[in-house]
PDB file of C-alpha atoms in Angstrom:
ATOM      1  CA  UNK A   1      -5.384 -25.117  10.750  1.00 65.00           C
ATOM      2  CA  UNK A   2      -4.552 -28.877   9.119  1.00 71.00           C
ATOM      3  CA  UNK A   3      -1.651 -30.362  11.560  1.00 86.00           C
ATOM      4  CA  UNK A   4       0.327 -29.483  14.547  1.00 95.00           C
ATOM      5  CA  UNK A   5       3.221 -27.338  12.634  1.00 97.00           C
ATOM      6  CA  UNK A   6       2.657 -24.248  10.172  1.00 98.00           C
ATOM      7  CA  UNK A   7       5.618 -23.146   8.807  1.00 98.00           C
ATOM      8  CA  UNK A   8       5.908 -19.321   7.491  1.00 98.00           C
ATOM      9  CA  UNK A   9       7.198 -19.007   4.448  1.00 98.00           C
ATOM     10  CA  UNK A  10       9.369 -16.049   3.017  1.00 98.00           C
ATOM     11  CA  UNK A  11       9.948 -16.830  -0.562  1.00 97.00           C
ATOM     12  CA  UNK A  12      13.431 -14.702  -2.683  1.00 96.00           C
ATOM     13  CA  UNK A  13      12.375 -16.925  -5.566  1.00 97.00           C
ATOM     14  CA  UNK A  14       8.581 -18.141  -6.729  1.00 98.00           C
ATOM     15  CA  UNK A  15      10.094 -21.379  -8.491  1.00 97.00           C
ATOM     16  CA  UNK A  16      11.517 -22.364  -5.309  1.00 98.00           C
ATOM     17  CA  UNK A  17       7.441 -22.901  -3.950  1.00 98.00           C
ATOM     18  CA  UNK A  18       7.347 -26.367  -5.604  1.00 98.00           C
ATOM     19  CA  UNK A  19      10.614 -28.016  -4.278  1.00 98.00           C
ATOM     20  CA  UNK A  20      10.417 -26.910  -1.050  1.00 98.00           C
ATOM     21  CA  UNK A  21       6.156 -27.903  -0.849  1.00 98.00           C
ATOM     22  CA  UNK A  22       7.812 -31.429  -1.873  1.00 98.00           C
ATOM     23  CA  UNK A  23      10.194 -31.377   1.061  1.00 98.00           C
ATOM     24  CA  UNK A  24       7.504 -30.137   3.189  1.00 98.00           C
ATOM     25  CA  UNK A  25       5.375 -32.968   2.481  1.00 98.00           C
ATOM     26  CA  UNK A  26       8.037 -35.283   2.350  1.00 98.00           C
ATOM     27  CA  UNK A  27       8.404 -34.567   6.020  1.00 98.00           C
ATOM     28  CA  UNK A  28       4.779 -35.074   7.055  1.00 97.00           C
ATOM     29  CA  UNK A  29       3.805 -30.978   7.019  1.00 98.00           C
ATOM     30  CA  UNK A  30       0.493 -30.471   4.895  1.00 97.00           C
ATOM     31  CA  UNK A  31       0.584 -26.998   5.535  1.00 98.00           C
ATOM     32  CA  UNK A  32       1.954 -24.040   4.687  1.00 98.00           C
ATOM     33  CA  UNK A  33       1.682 -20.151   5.152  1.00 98.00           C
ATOM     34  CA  UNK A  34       3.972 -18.161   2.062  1.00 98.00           C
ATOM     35  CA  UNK A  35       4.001 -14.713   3.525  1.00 98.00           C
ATOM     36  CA  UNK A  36       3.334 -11.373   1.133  1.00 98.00           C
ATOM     37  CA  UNK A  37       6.563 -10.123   2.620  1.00 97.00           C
ATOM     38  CA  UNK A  38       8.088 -10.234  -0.496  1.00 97.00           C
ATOM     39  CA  UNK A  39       7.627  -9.756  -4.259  1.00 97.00           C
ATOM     40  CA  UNK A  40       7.767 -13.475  -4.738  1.00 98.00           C
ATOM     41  CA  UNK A  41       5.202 -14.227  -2.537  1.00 98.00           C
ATOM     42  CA  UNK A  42       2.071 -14.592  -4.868  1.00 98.00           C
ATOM     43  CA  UNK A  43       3.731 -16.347  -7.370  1.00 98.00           C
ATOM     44  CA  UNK A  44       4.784 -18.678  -4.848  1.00 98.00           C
ATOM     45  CA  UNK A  45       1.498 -19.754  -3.826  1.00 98.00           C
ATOM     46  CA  UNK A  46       0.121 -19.947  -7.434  1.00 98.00           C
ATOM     47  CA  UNK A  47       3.203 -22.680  -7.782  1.00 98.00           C
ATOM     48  CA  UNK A  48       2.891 -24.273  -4.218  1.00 98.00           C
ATOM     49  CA  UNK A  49      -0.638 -25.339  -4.944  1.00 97.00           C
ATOM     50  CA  UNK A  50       0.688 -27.622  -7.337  1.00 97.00           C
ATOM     51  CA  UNK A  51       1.921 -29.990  -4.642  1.00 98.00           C
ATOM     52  CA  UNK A  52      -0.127 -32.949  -4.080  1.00 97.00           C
ATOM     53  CA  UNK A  53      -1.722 -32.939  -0.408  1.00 96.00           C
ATOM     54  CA  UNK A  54      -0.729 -29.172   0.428  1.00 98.00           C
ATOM     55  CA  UNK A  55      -2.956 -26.830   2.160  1.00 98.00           C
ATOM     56  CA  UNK A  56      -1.441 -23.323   0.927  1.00 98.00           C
ATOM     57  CA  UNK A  57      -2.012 -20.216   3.032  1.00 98.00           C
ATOM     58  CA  UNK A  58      -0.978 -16.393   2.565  1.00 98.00           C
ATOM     59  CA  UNK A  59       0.767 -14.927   5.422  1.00 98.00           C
ATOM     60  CA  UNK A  60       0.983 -11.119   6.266  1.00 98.00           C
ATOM     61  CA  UNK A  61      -2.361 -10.106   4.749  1.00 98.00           C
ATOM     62  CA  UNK A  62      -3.194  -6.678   5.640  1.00 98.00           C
ATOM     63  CA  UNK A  63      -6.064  -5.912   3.246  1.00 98.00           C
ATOM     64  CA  UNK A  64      -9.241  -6.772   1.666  1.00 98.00           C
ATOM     65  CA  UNK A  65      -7.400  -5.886  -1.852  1.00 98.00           C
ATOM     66  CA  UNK A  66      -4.898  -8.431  -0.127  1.00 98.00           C
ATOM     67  CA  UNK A  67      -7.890 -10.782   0.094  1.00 98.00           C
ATOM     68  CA  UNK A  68      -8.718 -10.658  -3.350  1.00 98.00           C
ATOM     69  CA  UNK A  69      -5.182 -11.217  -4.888  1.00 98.00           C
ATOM     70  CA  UNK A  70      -4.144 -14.272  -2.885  1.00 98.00           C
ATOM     71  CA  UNK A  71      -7.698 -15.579  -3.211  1.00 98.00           C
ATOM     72  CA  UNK A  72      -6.728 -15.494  -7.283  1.00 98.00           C
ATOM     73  CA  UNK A  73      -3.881 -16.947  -6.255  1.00 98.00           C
ATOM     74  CA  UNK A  74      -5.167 -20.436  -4.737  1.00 98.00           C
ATOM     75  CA  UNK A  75      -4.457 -19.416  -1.239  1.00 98.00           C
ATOM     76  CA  UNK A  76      -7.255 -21.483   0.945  1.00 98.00           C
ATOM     77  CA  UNK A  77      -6.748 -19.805   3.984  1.00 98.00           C
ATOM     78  CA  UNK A  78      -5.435 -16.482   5.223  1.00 98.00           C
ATOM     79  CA  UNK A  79      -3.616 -15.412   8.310  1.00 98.00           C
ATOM     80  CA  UNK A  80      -3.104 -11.963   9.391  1.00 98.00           C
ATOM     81  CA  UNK A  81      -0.469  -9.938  11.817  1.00 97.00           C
ATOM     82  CA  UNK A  82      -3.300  -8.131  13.533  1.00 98.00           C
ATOM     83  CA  UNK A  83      -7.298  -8.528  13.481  1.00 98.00           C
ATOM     84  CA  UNK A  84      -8.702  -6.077  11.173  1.00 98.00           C
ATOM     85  CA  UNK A  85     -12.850  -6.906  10.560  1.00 98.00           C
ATOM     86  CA  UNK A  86     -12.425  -6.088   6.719  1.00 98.00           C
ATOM     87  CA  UNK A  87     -10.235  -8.494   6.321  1.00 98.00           C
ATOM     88  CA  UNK A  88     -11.746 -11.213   8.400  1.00 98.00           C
ATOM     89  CA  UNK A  89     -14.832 -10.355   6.623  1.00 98.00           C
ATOM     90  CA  UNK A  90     -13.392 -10.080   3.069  1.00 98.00           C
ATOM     91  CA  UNK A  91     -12.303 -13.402   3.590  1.00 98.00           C
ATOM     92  CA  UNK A  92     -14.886 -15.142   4.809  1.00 97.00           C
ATOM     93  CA  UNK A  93     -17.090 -13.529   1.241  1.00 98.00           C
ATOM     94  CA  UNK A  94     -14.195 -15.204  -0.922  1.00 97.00           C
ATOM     95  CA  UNK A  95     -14.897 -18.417   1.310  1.00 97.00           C
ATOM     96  CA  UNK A  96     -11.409 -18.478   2.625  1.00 98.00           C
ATOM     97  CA  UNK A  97     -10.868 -19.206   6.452  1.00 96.00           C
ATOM     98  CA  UNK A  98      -8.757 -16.674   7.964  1.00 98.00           C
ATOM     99  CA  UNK A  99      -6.309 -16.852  10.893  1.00 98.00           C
ATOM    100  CA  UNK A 100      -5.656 -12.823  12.726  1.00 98.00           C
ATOM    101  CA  UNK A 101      -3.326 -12.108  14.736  1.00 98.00           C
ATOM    102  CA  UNK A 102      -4.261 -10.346  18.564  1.00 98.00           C
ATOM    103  CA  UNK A 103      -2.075  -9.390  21.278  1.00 98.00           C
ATOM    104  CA  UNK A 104      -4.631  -8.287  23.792  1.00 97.00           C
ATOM    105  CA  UNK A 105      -7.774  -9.685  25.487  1.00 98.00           C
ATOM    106  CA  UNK A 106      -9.167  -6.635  24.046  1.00 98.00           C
ATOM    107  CA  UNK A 107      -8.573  -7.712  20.637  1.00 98.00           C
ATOM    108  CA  UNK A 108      -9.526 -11.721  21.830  1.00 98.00           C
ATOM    109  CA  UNK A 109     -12.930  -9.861  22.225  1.00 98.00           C
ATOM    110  CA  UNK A 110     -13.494  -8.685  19.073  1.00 98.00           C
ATOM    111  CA  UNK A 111     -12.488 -12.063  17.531  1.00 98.00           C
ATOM    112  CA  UNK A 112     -15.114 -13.871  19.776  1.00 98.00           C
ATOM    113  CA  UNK A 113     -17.711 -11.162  18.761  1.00 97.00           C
ATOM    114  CA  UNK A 114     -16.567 -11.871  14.887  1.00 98.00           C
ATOM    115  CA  UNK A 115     -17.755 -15.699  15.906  1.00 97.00           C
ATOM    116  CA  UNK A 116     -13.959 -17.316  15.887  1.00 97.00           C
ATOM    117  CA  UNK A 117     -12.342 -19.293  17.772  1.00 97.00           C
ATOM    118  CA  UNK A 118      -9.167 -19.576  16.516  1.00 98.00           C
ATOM    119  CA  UNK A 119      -6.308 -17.011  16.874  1.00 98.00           C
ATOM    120  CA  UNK A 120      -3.331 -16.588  16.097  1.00 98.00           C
ATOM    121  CA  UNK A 121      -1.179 -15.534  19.128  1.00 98.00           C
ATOM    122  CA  UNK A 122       2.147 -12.845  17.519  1.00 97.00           C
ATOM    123  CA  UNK A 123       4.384 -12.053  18.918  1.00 97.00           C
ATOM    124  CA  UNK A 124       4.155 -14.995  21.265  1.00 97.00           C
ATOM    125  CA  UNK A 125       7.195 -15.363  22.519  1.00 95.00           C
ATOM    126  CA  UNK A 126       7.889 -11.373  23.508  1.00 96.00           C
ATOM    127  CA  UNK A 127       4.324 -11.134  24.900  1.00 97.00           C
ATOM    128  CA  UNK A 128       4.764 -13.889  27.762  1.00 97.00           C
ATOM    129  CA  UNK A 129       4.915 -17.677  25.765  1.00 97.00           C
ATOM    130  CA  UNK A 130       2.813 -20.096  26.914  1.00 97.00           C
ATOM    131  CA  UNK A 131       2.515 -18.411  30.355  1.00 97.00           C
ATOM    132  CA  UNK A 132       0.928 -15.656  29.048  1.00 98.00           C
ATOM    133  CA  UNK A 133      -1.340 -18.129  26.659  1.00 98.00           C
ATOM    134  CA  UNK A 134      -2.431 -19.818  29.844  1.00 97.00           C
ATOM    135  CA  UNK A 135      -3.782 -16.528  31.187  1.00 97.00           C
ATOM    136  CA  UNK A 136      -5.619 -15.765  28.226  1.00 97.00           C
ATOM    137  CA  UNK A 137      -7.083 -19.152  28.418  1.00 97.00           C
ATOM    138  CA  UNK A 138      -9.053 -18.577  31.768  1.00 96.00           C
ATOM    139  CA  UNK A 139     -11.008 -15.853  30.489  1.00 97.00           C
ATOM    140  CA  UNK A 140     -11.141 -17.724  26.436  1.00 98.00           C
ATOM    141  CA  UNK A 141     -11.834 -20.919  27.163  1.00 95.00           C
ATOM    142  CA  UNK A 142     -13.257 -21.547  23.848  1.00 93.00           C
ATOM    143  CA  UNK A 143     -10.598 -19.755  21.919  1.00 98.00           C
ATOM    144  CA  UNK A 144      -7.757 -22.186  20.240  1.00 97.00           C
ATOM    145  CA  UNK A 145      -4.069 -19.740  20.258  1.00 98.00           C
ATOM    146  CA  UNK A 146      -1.730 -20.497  17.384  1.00 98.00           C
ATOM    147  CA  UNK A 147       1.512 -18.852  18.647  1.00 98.00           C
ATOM    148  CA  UNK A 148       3.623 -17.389  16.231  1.00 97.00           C
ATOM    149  CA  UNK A 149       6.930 -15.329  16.478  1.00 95.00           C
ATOM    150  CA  UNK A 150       9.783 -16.467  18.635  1.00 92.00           C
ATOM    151  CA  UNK A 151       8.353 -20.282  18.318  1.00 95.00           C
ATOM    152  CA  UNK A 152      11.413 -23.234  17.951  1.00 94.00           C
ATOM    153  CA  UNK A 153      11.861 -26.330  17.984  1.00 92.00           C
ATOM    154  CA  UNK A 154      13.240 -26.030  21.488  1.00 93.00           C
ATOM    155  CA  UNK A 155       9.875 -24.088  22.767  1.00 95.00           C
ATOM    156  CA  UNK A 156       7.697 -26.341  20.416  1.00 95.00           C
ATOM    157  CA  UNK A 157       6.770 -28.546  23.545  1.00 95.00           C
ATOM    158  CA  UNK A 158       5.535 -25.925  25.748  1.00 96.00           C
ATOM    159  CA  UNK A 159       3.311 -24.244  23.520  1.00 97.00           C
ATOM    160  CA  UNK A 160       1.781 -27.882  22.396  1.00 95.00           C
ATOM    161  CA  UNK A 161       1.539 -28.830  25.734  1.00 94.00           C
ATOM    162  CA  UNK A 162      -1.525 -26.401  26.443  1.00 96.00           C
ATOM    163  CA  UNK A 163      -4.728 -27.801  25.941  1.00 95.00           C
ATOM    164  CA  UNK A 164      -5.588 -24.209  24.050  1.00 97.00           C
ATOM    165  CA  UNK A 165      -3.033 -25.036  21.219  1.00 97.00           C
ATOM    166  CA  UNK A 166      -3.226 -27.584  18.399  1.00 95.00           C
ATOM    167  CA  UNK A 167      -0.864 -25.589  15.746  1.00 97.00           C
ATOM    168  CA  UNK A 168       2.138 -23.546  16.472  1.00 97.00           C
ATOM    169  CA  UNK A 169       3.557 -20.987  13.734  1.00 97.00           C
ATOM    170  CA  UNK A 170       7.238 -21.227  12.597  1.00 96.00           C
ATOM    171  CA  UNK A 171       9.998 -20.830  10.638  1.00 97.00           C
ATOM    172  CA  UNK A 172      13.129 -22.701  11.546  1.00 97.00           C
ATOM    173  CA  UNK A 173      12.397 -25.774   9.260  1.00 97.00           C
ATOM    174  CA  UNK A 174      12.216 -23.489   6.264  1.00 98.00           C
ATOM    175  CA  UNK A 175      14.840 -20.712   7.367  1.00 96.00           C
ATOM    176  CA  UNK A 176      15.638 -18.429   4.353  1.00 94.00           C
ATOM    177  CA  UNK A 177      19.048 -19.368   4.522  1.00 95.00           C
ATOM    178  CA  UNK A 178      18.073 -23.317   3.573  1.00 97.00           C
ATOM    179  CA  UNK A 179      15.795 -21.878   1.276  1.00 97.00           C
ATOM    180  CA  UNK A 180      18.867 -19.664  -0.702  1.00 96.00           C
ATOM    181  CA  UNK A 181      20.958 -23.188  -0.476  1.00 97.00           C
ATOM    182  CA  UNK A 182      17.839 -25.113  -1.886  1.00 97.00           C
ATOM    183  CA  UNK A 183      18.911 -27.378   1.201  1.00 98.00           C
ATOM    184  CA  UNK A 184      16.030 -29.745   0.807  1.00 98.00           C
ATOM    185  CA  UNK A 185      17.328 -32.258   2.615  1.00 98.00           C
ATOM    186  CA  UNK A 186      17.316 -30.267   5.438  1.00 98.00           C
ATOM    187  CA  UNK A 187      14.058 -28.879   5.241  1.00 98.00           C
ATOM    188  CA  UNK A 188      12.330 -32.081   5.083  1.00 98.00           C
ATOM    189  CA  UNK A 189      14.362 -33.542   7.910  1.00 98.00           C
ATOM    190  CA  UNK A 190      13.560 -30.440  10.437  1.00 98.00           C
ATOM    191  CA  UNK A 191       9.743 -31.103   9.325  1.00 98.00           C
ATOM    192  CA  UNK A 192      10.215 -34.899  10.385  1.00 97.00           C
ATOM    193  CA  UNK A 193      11.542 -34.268  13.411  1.00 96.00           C
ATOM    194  CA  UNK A 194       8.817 -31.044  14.711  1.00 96.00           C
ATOM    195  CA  UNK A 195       6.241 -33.635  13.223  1.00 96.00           C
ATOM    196  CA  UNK A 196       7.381 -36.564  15.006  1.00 95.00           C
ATOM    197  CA  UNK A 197       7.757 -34.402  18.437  1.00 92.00           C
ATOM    198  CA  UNK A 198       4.340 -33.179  17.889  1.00 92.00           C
ATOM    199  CA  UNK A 199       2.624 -36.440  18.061  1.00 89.00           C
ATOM    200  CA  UNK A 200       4.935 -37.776  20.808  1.00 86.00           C
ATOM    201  CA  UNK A 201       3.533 -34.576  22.565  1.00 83.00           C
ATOM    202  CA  UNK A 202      -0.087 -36.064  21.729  1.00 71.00           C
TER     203      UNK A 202
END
């Protein structure tokens, strides 16, 4: 991942990708991850990659046919709920880099025999937080955790205080609720502030 905060993206309305890429930006983010949880969700990367100095990402891939679509799209990278080898591998043939999701040392294994070593960690905060990243870590130690689900700005700290973590996952600076008020403002002023907390962290 590019920076220390990936925001996840659930987009009601494609034209809103632009605007809120701007705000992004405007905050120091150069990343973000617009999920497939909704209709508006290709669209919005085809627009978001329009924004000067973005990195877009598609969030909640599931399938190689998912692969292929967002890879149409302009989606550079991929991240994924679960770790699925088809998809991992799909991805890698389109030349995307690809971020699953694993819950278990079990699944940390067959991410380490797929040759990564980056993760994402989901549901963080109901499987333990950054205790429970610390234990994976002992066993990992090559393996980098992006937690996702549950993260804040509140809990940002904790995760980025763990040597294992350079990126957490999240969604309070682009809430859907700012995004149905177009409250750019806001969105751009929650990035500054998980930005500037980030590299105080650092």
């Amino acid at each position: 991942m590019t920076g220390p905060i990936l925001p996840v993206v659930v987009l009601d309305d494609a034209e809103q990708a632009v605007p809120l890429g701007v705000a992004l930006r405007a905050g120091g983010i150069n990343t973000v991850e617009i999920t497939l949880r909704t209709a508006a969700g290709l669209d919005g990367i085809r627009r978001a990659r329009q924004v000067d100095g973005l990195r877009v990402g598609a969030g909640s891939v599931l399938t190689p046919q998912h692969v292929d679509q967002v890879a149409e799209a302009g989606a550079q990278f991929v991240v994924c709920p679960g770790l699925s080898v088809a998809v991992v591998e799909r991805a890698r043939e389109r030349g995307l880099d690809v971020l699953p999701g694993v819950a278990t040392p079990s699944e940390l294994m067959a991410a380490v025999a797929l040759g990564l070593d980056e993760v994402k960690l989901f549901p963080a905060g109901l499987l333990g937080g950054p205790a429970y990243i610390e234990a994976l870590s002992a066993p990992f130690p090559g393996m980098r955790f992006v937690p996702s689900g549950g993260v804040s700005q509140k809990t940002l700290p904790d995760y980025l205080g763990l040597a294992s973590v350079r990126t957490v996952s999240g969604s309070w600076m682009v809430a859907r609720n700012l995004l149905a008020e177009e409250d750019w403002a806001e969105v751009t002023a929650l990035s500054a502030e998980a930005v500037t907390l980030a590299r105080d962290l650092r």
